PDB file of C-alpha atoms and ligand atoms in Angstrom:
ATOM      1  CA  UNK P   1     201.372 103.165  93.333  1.00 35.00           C
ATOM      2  CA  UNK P   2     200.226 105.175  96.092  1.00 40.00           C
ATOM      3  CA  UNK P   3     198.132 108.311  96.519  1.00 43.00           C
ATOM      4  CA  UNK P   4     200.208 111.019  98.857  1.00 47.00           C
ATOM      5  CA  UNK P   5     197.365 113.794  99.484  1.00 44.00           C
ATOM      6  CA  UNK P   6     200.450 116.867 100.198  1.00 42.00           C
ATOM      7  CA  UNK P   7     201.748 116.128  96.735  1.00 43.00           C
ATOM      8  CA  UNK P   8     201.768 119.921  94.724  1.00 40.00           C
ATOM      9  CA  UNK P   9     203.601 118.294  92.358  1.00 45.00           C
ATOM     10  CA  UNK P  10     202.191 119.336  89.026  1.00 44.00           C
ATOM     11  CA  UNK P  11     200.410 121.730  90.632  1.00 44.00           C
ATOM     12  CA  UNK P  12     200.103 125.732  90.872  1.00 43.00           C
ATOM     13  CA  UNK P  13     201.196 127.110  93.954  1.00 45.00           C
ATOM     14  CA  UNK P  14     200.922 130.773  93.604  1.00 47.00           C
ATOM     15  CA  UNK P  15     199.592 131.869  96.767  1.00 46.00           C
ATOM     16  CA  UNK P  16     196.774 133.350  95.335  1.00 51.00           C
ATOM     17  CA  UNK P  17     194.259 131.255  97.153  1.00 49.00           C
ATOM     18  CA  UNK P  18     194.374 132.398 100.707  1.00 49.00           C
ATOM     19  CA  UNK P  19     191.590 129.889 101.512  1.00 59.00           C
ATOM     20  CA  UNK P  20     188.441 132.611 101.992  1.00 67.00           C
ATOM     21  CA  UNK P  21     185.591 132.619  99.664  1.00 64.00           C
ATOM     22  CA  UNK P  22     185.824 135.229  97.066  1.00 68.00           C
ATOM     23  CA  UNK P  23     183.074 137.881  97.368  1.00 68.00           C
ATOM     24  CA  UNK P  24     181.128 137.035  93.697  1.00 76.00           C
ATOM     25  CA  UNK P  25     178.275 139.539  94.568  1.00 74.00           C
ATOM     26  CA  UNK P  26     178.796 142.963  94.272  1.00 72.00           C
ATOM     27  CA  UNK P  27     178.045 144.873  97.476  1.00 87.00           C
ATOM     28  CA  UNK P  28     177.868 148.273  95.516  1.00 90.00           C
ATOM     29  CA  UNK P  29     174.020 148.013  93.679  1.00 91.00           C
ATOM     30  CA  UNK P  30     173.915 149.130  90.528  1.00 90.00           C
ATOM     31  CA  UNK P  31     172.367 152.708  90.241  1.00 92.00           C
ATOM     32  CA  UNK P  32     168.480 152.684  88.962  1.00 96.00           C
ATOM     33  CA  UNK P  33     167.933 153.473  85.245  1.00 98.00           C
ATOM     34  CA  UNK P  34     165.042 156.102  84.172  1.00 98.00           C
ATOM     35  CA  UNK P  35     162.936 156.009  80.670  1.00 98.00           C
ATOM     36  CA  UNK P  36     162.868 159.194  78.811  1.00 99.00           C
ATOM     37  CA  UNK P  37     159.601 159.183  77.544  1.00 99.00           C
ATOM     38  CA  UNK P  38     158.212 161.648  74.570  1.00 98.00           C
ATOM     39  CA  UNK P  39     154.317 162.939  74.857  1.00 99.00           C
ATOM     40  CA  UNK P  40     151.855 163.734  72.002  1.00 99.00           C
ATOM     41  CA  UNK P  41     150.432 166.792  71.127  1.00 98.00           C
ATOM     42  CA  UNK P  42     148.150 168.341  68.845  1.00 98.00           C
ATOM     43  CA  UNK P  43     150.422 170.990  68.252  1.00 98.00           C
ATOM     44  CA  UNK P  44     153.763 170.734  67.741  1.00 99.00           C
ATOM     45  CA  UNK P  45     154.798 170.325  64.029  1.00 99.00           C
ATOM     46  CA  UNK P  46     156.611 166.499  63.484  1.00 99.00           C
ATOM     47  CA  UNK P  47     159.633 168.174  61.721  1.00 98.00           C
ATOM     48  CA  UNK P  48     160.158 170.068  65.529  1.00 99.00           C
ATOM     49  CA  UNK P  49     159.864 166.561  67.028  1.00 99.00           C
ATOM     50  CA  UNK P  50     161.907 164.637  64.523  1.00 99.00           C
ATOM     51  CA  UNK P  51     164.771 167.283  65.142  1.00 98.00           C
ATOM     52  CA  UNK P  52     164.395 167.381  69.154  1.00 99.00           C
ATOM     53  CA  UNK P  53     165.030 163.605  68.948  1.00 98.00           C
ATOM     54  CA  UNK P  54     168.063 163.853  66.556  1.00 98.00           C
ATOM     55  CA  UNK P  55     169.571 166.946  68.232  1.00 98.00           C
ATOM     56  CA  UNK P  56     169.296 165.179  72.263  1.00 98.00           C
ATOM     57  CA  UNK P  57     168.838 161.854  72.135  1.00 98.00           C
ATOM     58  CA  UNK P  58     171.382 160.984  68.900  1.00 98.00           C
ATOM     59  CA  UNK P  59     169.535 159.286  66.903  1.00 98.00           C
ATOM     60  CA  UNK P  60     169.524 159.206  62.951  1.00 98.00           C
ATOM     61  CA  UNK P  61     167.203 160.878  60.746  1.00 98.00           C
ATOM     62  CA  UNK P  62     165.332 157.573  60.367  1.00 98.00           C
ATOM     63  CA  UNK P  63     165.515 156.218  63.676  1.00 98.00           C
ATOM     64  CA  UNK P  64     163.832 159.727  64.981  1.00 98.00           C
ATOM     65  CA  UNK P  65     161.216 159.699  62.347  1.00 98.00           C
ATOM     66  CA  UNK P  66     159.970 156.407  63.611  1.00 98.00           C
ATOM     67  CA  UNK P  67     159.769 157.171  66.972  1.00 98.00           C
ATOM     68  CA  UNK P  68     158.275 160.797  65.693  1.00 98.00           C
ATOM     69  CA  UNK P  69     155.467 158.760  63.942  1.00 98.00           C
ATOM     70  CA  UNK P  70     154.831 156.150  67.048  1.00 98.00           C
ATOM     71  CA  UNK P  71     154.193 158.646  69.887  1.00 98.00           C
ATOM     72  CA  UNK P  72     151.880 160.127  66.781  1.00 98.00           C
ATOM     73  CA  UNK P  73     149.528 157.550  66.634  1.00 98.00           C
ATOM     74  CA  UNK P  74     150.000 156.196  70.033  1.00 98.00           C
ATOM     75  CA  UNK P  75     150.349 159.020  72.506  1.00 98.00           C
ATOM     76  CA  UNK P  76     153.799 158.119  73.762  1.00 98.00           C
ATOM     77  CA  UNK P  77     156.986 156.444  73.184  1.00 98.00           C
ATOM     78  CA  UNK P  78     160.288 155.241  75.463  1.00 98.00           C
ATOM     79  CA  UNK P  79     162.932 157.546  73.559  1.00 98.00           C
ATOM     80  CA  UNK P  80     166.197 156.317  76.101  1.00 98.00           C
ATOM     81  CA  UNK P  81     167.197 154.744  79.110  1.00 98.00           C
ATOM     82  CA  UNK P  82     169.624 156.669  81.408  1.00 98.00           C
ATOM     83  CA  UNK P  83     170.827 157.694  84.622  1.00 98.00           C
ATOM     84  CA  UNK P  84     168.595 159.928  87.001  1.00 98.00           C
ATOM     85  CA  UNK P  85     170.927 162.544  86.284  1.00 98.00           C
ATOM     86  CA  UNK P  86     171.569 162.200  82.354  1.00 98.00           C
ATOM     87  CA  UNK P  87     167.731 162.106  82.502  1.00 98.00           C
ATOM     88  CA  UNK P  88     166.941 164.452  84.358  1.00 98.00           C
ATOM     89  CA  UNK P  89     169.476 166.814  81.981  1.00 98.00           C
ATOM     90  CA  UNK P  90     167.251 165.716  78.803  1.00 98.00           C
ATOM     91  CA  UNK P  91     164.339 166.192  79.550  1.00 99.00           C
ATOM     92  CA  UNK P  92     165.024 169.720  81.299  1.00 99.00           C
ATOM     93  CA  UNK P  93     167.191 170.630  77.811  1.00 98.00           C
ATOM     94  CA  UNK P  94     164.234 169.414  75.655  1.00 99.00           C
ATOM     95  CA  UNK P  95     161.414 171.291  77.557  1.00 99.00           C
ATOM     96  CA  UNK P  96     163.166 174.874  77.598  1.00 99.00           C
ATOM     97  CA  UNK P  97     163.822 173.615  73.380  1.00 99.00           C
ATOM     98  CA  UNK P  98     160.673 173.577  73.331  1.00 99.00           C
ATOM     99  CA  UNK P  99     159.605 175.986  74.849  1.00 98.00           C
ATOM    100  CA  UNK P 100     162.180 178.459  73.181  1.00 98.00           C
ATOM    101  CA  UNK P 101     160.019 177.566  70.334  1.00 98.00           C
ATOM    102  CA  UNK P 102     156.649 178.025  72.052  1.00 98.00           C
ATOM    103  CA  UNK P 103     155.749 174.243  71.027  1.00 99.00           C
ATOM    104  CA  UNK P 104     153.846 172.407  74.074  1.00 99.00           C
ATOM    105  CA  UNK P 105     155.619 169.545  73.280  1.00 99.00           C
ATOM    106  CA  UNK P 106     156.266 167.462  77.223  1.00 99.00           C
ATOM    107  CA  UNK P 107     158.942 165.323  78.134  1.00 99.00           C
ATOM    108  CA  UNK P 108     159.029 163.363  80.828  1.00 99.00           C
ATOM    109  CA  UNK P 109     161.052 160.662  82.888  1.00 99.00           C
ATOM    110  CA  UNK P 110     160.310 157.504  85.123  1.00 98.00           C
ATOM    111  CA  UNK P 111     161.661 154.416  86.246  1.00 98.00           C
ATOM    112  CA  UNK P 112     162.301 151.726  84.310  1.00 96.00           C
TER     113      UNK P 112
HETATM  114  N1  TYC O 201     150.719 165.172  66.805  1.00 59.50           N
HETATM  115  C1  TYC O 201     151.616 166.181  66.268  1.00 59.50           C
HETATM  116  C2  TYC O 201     151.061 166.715  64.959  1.00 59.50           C
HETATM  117  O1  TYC O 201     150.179 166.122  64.384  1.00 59.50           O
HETATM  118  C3  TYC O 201     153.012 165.620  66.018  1.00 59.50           C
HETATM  119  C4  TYC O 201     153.694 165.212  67.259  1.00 59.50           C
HETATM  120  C5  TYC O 201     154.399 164.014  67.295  1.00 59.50           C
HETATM  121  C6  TYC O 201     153.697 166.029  68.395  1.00 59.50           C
HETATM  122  C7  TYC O 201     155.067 163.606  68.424  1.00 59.50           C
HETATM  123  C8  TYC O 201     154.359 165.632  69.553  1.00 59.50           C
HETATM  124  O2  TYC O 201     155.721 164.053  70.676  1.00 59.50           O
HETATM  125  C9  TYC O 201     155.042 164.443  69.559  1.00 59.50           C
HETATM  126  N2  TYC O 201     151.590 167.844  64.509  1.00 59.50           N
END
């Protein structure tokens, strides 16, 4: 028994390996996300707040009831994580909501 070193035999030979290193890290960086946060106010009613969140962020009845209640007690609350652009689109459509309303309810964005 010898060991021949050329030997495909049993092997795969489908020219697929044209004897580079692959590229495993992606030159194109991925865009920056941006928190859409939610302010408190002394002001606006909850059932305004709880409907904002339902009607532009998606969220269910209960899910924008809890957040509702959290920026309550604690000034402020994360409400999504987007794009700049999708964003930047929420929190322009939620201030002239609100506004529309004449409730000083602010919206705001940053990075994550
Ligand atoms: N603090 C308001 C009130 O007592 C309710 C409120 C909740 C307002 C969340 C804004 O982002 C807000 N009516």
């Amino acid at each position: 028994m010898h060991i021949d070193p050329t030997c495909m035999a049993g092997k795969e030979d489908d020219d697929t390996d044209l004897g580079v290193r692959l590229e495993t890290r992606p030159k194109t960086a991925k865009p920056p996300l941006y928190k859409v946060l939610i302010l408190n106010d002394d002001y606006t009613p909850m059932e305004f707040v709880v409907h904002v969140l339902e009607r532009f962020f998606g969220l269910t009845h209960a899910q924008a009831f809890e957040i509702m209640l959290t920026v309550h007690k604690k000034g402020v609350a994360v409400v999504g994580v987007f794009s700049h652009e999708i964003a930047e689109t929420k929190v322009s459509l939620v201030m002239d909501f609100a506004q529309q309303h004449q409730h000083p309810l602010q919206c705001t964005m940053e990075k994550e």
